[in-house]
Tab-separated table of C-alpha atoms in Angstrom:
chain	number	residue	atom	x	y	z
N	1	MET	CA	75.485	123.594	86.659
N	2	ALA	CA	76.148	120.236	84.556
N	3	LEU	CA	73.097	118.984	82.751
N	4	PRO	CA	71.865	115.488	83.982
N	5	ARG	CA	73.053	112.855	81.592
N	6	THR	CA	69.281	112.147	80.444
N	7	GLU	CA	69.180	115.791	79.362
N	8	GLN	CA	72.512	116.013	77.559
N	9	THR	CA	72.655	116.188	73.809
N	10	SER	CA	73.762	112.883	72.248
N	11	PRO	CA	77.253	113.550	70.478
N	12	GLY	CA	76.484	110.852	67.842
N	13	HIS	CA	73.341	112.123	66.240
N	14	ALA	CA	73.751	115.780	65.620
N	15	HIS	CA	72.346	115.416	61.929
N	16	LEU	CA	69.611	113.145	63.006
N	17	ASP	CA	67.025	114.974	60.878
N	18	GLU	CA	69.183	114.482	57.667
N	19	TYR	CA	69.279	110.616	58.037
N	20	GLY	CA	67.865	108.345	55.429
N	21	THR	CA	64.825	106.431	56.722
N	22	LEU	CA	66.716	103.147	57.316
N	23	ASP	CA	69.553	104.815	59.104
N	24	LEU	CA	66.978	106.814	61.181
N	25	VAL	CA	65.367	103.491	62.186
N	26	GLY	CA	68.656	101.917	62.945
N	27	ALA	CA	69.854	104.746	65.065
N	28	PHE	CA	66.835	104.393	67.311
N	29	ILE	CA	66.990	100.670	67.480
N	30	ASP	CA	70.665	100.531	68.313
N	31	ASP	CA	70.193	103.113	70.983
N	32	GLN	CA	67.586	101.166	72.625
N	33	ALA	CA	69.811	98.225	73.098
N	34	ALA	CA	71.729	100.149	75.470
N	35	ALA	CA	68.816	100.177	77.755
N	36	ALA	CA	69.247	96.489	78.346
N	37	LEU	CA	72.751	97.001	79.402
N	38	ALA	CA	71.934	99.530	81.812
N	39	VAL	CA	69.563	97.223	83.690
N	40	ARG	CA	72.131	94.550	83.573
N	41	ALA	CA	74.523	96.872	85.271
N	42	ALA	CA	71.954	97.336	88.043
N	43	ALA	CA	71.198	93.618	88.577
N	44	GLY	CA	72.719	93.728	92.136
N	45	GLU	CA	70.396	96.482	93.282
N	46	LEU	CA	67.460	94.931	91.502
N	47	ALA	CA	68.115	91.599	93.254
N	48	ARG	CA	68.142	93.406	96.791
N	49	ALA	CA	64.877	95.229	95.869
N	50	VAL	CA	63.386	91.811	95.019
N	51	ASP	CA	64.329	90.088	98.103
N	52	ALA	CA	63.272	93.176	100.301
N	53	ALA	CA	60.015	93.308	98.623
N	54	ALA	CA	59.136	89.762	98.769
N	55	GLY	CA	59.504	89.743	102.491
N	56	ARG	CA	57.266	92.711	103.051
N	57	LEU	CA	54.435	91.279	100.580
N	58	GLU	CA	54.493	88.038	102.447
N	59	GLN	CA	53.199	90.079	105.318
N	60	GLY	CA	50.211	91.093	103.267
N	61	GLY	CA	51.498	94.129	102.072
N	62	ARG	CA	50.721	96.101	98.720
N	63	ILE	CA	52.971	97.328	95.873
N	64	ILE	CA	52.546	100.876	95.206
N	65	TYR	CA	53.985	102.510	92.034
N	66	VAL	CA	54.597	106.236	91.877
N	67	GLY	CA	55.738	108.492	88.877
N	68	ALA	CA	54.976	111.163	86.456
N	69	GLY	CA	54.699	111.118	82.655
N	70	THR	CA	56.128	108.090	81.131
N	71	SER	CA	57.581	106.715	84.312
N	72	GLY	CA	54.033	107.074	86.041
N	73	ARG	CA	52.361	105.245	83.067
N	74	LEU	CA	54.957	102.396	83.009
N	75	GLY	CA	54.272	101.946	86.850
N	76	LEU	CA	50.622	101.817	86.260
N	77	LEU	CA	51.018	99.064	83.459
N	78	ASP	CA	53.045	97.013	85.737
N	79	SER	CA	50.422	97.229	88.393
N	80	VAL	CA	47.604	96.286	86.031
N	81	GLU	CA	49.373	93.304	84.648
N	82	LEU	CA	50.118	91.557	87.956
N	83	HIS	CA	46.371	90.397	88.375
N	84	PRO	CA	45.837	88.583	84.968
N	85	THR	CA	49.447	87.070	85.000
N	86	PHE	CA	49.891	86.019	88.743
N	87	SER	CA	46.369	86.368	90.330
N	88	TRP	CA	47.911	89.121	92.415
N	89	PRO	CA	44.819	90.984	93.957
N	90	PRO	CA	44.217	94.257	92.164
N	91	GLU	CA	43.680	96.030	95.447
N	92	ARG	CA	47.272	95.068	96.420
N	93	ALA	CA	48.851	96.552	93.272
N	94	LEU	CA	48.171	100.326	93.232
N	95	ALA	CA	49.588	103.227	90.876
N	96	LEU	CA	49.984	107.041	91.557
N	97	LEU	CA	50.433	109.095	88.444
N	98	ALA	CA	51.183	112.952	88.844
N	99	GLY	CA	48.101	114.604	87.557
N	100	GLY	CA	45.743	111.803	88.397
N	101	PRO	CA	43.854	109.243	85.960
N	102	THR	CA	43.603	112.091	83.463
N	103	ALA	CA	47.384	111.911	82.934
N	104	VAL	CA	47.042	108.335	81.702
N	105	HIS	CA	46.194	109.632	78.213
N	106	LEU	CA	46.722	113.441	78.477
N	107	ALA	CA	49.726	115.133	79.793
N	108	VAL	CA	48.990	117.220	82.869
N	109	GLU	CA	51.463	120.071	82.679
N	110	GLY	CA	52.974	121.143	85.984
N	111	ALA	CA	51.631	118.046	88.042
N	112	GLU	CA	55.092	116.710	88.365
N	113	ASP	CA	56.373	119.802	89.961
N	114	ASP	CA	54.015	119.655	92.888
N	115	ARG	CA	56.104	117.837	95.700
N	116	ASP	CA	53.344	118.407	98.349
N	117	ARG	CA	50.897	116.570	96.045
N	118	GLY	CA	53.076	113.588	95.674
N	119	ALA	CA	53.350	113.322	99.622
N	120	GLN	CA	49.532	114.044	99.919
N	121	ASP	CA	48.561	111.413	97.172
N	122	LEU	CA	50.709	108.789	98.739
N	123	ALA	CA	49.666	109.184	102.530
N	124	ALA	CA	45.996	109.168	101.127
N	125	LEU	CA	46.640	105.449	100.483
N	126	GLY	CA	47.386	104.781	104.001
N	127	PRO	CA	50.823	103.259	103.584
N	128	GLY	CA	52.388	101.059	106.363
N	129	PRO	CA	55.492	98.860	107.139
N	130	SER	CA	54.265	95.948	104.989
N	131	ASP	CA	53.958	98.149	102.031
N	132	VAL	CA	56.440	98.353	98.860
N	133	VAL	CA	56.558	101.691	97.417
N	134	VAL	CA	58.319	101.932	93.835
N	135	VAL	CA	58.999	105.411	92.801
N	136	LEU	CA	60.149	106.048	89.358
N	137	ALA	CA	61.678	109.215	87.636
N	138	ALA	CA	64.122	109.306	84.784
N	139	SER	CA	65.726	112.471	86.223
N	140	GLY	CA	65.668	111.141	89.714
N	141	ALA	CA	64.746	114.626	90.821
N	142	THR	CA	61.022	114.918	90.120
N	143	PRO	CA	59.261	116.870	92.903
N	144	PHE	CA	56.151	114.805	92.932
N	145	ALA	CA	58.093	111.561	92.984
N	146	LEU	CA	60.375	112.927	95.662
N	147	GLY	CA	57.328	114.104	97.833
N	148	ALA	CA	55.727	110.551	97.650
N	149	LEU	CA	59.109	109.063	98.592
N	150	GLU	CA	59.269	111.023	101.920
N	151	ALA	CA	55.759	110.218	102.742
N	152	ALA	CA	56.338	106.607	102.105
N	153	ARG	CA	59.581	106.424	104.163
N	154	SER	CA	57.832	108.491	106.983
N	155	ALA	CA	55.098	105.565	107.069
N	156	GLY	CA	57.769	102.903	107.337
N	157	ALA	CA	57.003	101.432	103.944
N	158	LEU	CA	59.931	99.832	101.967
N	159	THR	CA	61.027	102.275	99.140
N	160	ILE	CA	62.514	101.557	95.917
N	161	GLY	CA	63.752	104.352	93.920
N	162	ILE	CA	64.331	103.866	90.166
N	163	ALA	CA	66.194	106.692	88.375
N	164	ASN	CA	68.186	107.157	85.112
N	165	ASN	CA	70.849	109.650	86.253
N	166	PRO	CA	73.695	108.700	88.611
N	167	ASP	CA	73.768	110.414	92.178
N	168	SER	CA	70.129	111.408	91.955
N	169	PRO	CA	68.115	112.375	95.050
N	170	LEU	CA	65.602	109.656	94.305
N	171	ALA	CA	67.851	106.798	94.367
N	172	ALA	CA	69.858	108.260	97.346
N	173	GLY	CA	66.728	108.838	99.392
N	174	ALA	CA	65.267	105.369	98.787
N	175	GLU	CA	65.811	102.241	101.036
N	176	VAL	CA	66.905	100.552	97.843
N	177	GLY	CA	68.198	102.983	94.957
N	178	ILE	CA	68.390	101.663	91.495
N	179	THR	CA	70.307	103.668	89.021
N	180	LEU	CA	69.721	102.711	85.165
N	181	ASP	CA	72.378	104.985	83.487
N	182	THR	CA	71.080	105.176	80.126
N	183	GLY	CA	72.937	108.410	79.222
N	184	PRO	CA	71.903	111.076	76.551
N	185	GLU	CA	68.893	110.040	74.209
N	186	VAL	CA	69.060	110.088	70.399
N	187	ILE	CA	66.404	112.938	70.626
N	188	SER	CA	67.851	114.958	73.442
N	189	GLY	CA	65.918	114.922	76.617
N	190	SER	CA	63.186	112.439	75.292
N	191	THR	CA	63.317	110.037	78.202
N	192	ARG	CA	60.257	108.099	76.650
N	193	LEU	CA	63.010	106.560	74.621
N	194	LYS	CA	65.693	104.383	76.143
N	195	ALA	CA	65.282	105.794	79.765
N	196	GLY	CA	61.637	104.612	79.502
N	197	THR	CA	62.698	101.214	77.883
N	198	ALA	CA	65.140	100.506	80.706
N	199	GLN	CA	62.413	101.347	83.231
N	200	LYS	CA	60.104	98.820	81.597
N	201	ILE	CA	62.841	96.147	81.511
N	202	ALA	CA	63.643	96.850	85.094
N	203	LEU	CA	59.830	96.810	86.182
N	204	ASN	CA	59.377	93.459	84.293
N	205	THR	CA	62.307	92.007	85.904
N	206	PHE	CA	61.357	93.183	89.605
N	207	SER	CA	57.876	92.393	89.574
N	208	SER	CA	58.194	88.961	87.881
N	209	ALA	CA	61.111	88.038	90.197
N	210	VAL	CA	58.981	88.982	93.186
N	211	MET	CA	56.145	86.866	91.910
N	212	VAL	CA	58.692	83.862	91.422
N	213	ARG	CA	59.590	84.299	95.018
N	214	LEU	CA	56.050	84.506	96.108
N	215	ASN	CA	55.439	80.940	94.551
N	216	LYS	CA	53.436	82.389	91.695
N	217	VAL	CA	55.703	80.165	89.427
N	218	TYR	CA	56.446	76.464	89.251
N	219	GLY	CA	59.602	75.687	87.244
N	220	ASN	CA	59.189	78.478	84.719
N	221	LEU	CA	55.521	78.018	84.374
N	222	MET	CA	52.871	80.654	84.993
N	223	VAL	CA	50.823	78.592	87.316
N	224	ASP	CA	48.831	81.289	88.933
N	225	VAL	CA	47.505	82.761	85.780
N	226	ARG	CA	43.994	84.089	85.621
N	227	ALA	CA	42.061	82.133	82.892
N	228	THR	CA	39.637	84.856	82.057
N	229	ASN	CA	39.189	84.127	78.335
N	230	ALA	CA	39.281	81.277	75.837
N	231	LYS	CA	42.965	81.747	74.992
N	232	LEU	CA	43.914	81.753	78.624
N	233	VAL	CA	41.764	78.594	79.332
N	234	ARG	CA	43.666	76.838	76.671
N	235	ARG	CA	47.059	78.127	78.067
N	236	ALA	CA	46.150	77.159	81.574
N	237	ILE	CA	45.277	73.408	80.388
N	238	ARG	CA	48.540	73.262	78.586
N	239	LEU	CA	50.245	74.206	81.705
N	240	VAL	CA	48.551	71.657	83.785
N	241	GLY	CA	49.697	69.128	81.362
N	242	ALA	CA	53.200	70.351	81.169
N	243	ALA	CA	53.480	70.222	84.840
N	244	THR	CA	52.006	66.854	85.339
N	245	GLY	CA	52.628	64.821	82.074
N	246	ALA	CA	48.731	64.475	81.739
N	247	GLY	CA	46.998	64.320	78.317
N	248	GLU	CA	44.931	67.324	77.311
N	249	ASP	CA	41.715	65.547	78.221
N	250	ARG	CA	42.804	64.564	81.675
N	251	ALA	CA	44.395	68.044	82.217
N	252	ARG	CA	41.037	69.757	81.245
N	253	GLU	CA	39.212	67.672	83.395
N	254	ALA	CA	41.388	68.233	86.403
N	255	PHE	CA	41.359	72.085	85.593
N	256	GLU	CA	37.612	72.241	85.510
N	257	ALA	CA	37.217	70.172	88.689
N	258	CYS	CA	39.601	72.610	90.532
N	259	GLY	CA	37.664	75.566	89.621
N	260	GLY	CA	40.052	76.860	86.903
N	261	GLN	CA	42.929	76.893	89.341
N	262	VAL	CA	46.137	75.557	87.685
N	263	LYS	CA	48.006	75.156	91.057
N	264	THR	CA	45.348	73.164	92.433
N	265	ALA	CA	44.915	71.013	89.378
N	266	ILE	CA	48.653	70.318	89.351
N	267	VAL	CA	48.724	69.184	92.847
N	268	ALA	CA	45.506	67.147	92.598
N	269	LEU	CA	46.906	65.123	89.673
N	270	GLY	CA	50.342	64.780	91.113
N	271	LEU	CA	49.206	63.573	94.445
N	272	GLY	CA	46.061	61.900	93.635
N	273	LEU	CA	43.816	64.250	95.727
N	274	GLY	CA	40.599	65.908	95.519
N	275	PRO	CA	40.399	69.683	94.831
N	276	ASP	CA	39.848	70.545	98.375
N	277	GLN	CA	42.805	68.388	99.676
N	278	ALA	CA	45.042	70.019	96.972
N	279	ARG	CA	44.092	73.476	98.090
N	280	GLU	CA	44.727	72.604	101.684
N	281	ARG	CA	48.221	71.100	100.776
N	282	LEU	CA	48.964	74.405	98.962
N	283	ALA	CA	47.737	76.556	101.780
N	284	ALA	CA	50.076	74.589	104.149
N	285	VAL	CA	53.162	75.358	102.087
N	286	LYS	CA	52.304	79.269	101.229
N	287	GLY	CA	51.304	78.315	97.782
N	288	SER	CA	54.334	76.498	96.618
N	289	VAL	CA	53.624	73.847	93.941
N	290	ARG	CA	57.017	72.436	94.427
N	291	ALA	CA	56.762	72.060	98.048
N	292	ALA	CA	53.258	70.657	97.852
N	293	LEU	CA	54.318	68.068	95.491
N	294	LYS	CA	57.337	66.772	97.705
N	295	GLU	CA	55.155	64.450	99.276
N	296	ARG	CA	55.050	62.567	95.897
N	297	ALA	CA	58.741	61.744	96.221
């Protein structure tokens, strides 16, 4: 049986351990660049995933990430970052990692081989038709991931499978299959390298694009940011100013009057409304700042 491409030996680095340090570092950097090319080649499938996911999430669904090892940790990272970046409710961004929470910082050997556990862990979350389940596995054949995929499909959830090998059962079994064909690694089989990098790029692209579709961004401004520390408060005030042309003092005043909500402050300043009126205006257009401001034209 032919080895999957992610497990094959890289033909270009048979003497890696003999490289000088600069050449060694260069080999890793150059190989990582291929990760972005692999994601670019999958742009069409990623776009399909974004449109399908946005439709489900508009109905109140959750994003549920599933994976083992590096793939699982990358999914967990994406889930955690959605709340501070886009004010996405934490209870609507979940992550399942083979081996449970312990596997975040310590490998749990054998956990990825348990297909039944993958199905059980996913089913325990009570998935439904409005949910989006993103399953990641570099090999595309991890039993834990495939078990979760089957359970998600049985529950009617949208399934998105992200793998790094062509013709994988994960991509084939998902409603939207995404193949990031990164090929052999510089260190043979170490898919934490460019396979993992490609997954990270794909997740950044997917979740950020979904949030744009869900009106979490105005222009290219991060207008649903959670200002939970001094740095983010300063950033939020700059966003209000950038969107409205208001000076810093006026932007700060509106931001504070609107309870630290960037979107509300932009609409309030743009339309000359009070905070409550601005919130009502936003609610009427599903949180779209652009649509809310059309009244100004």
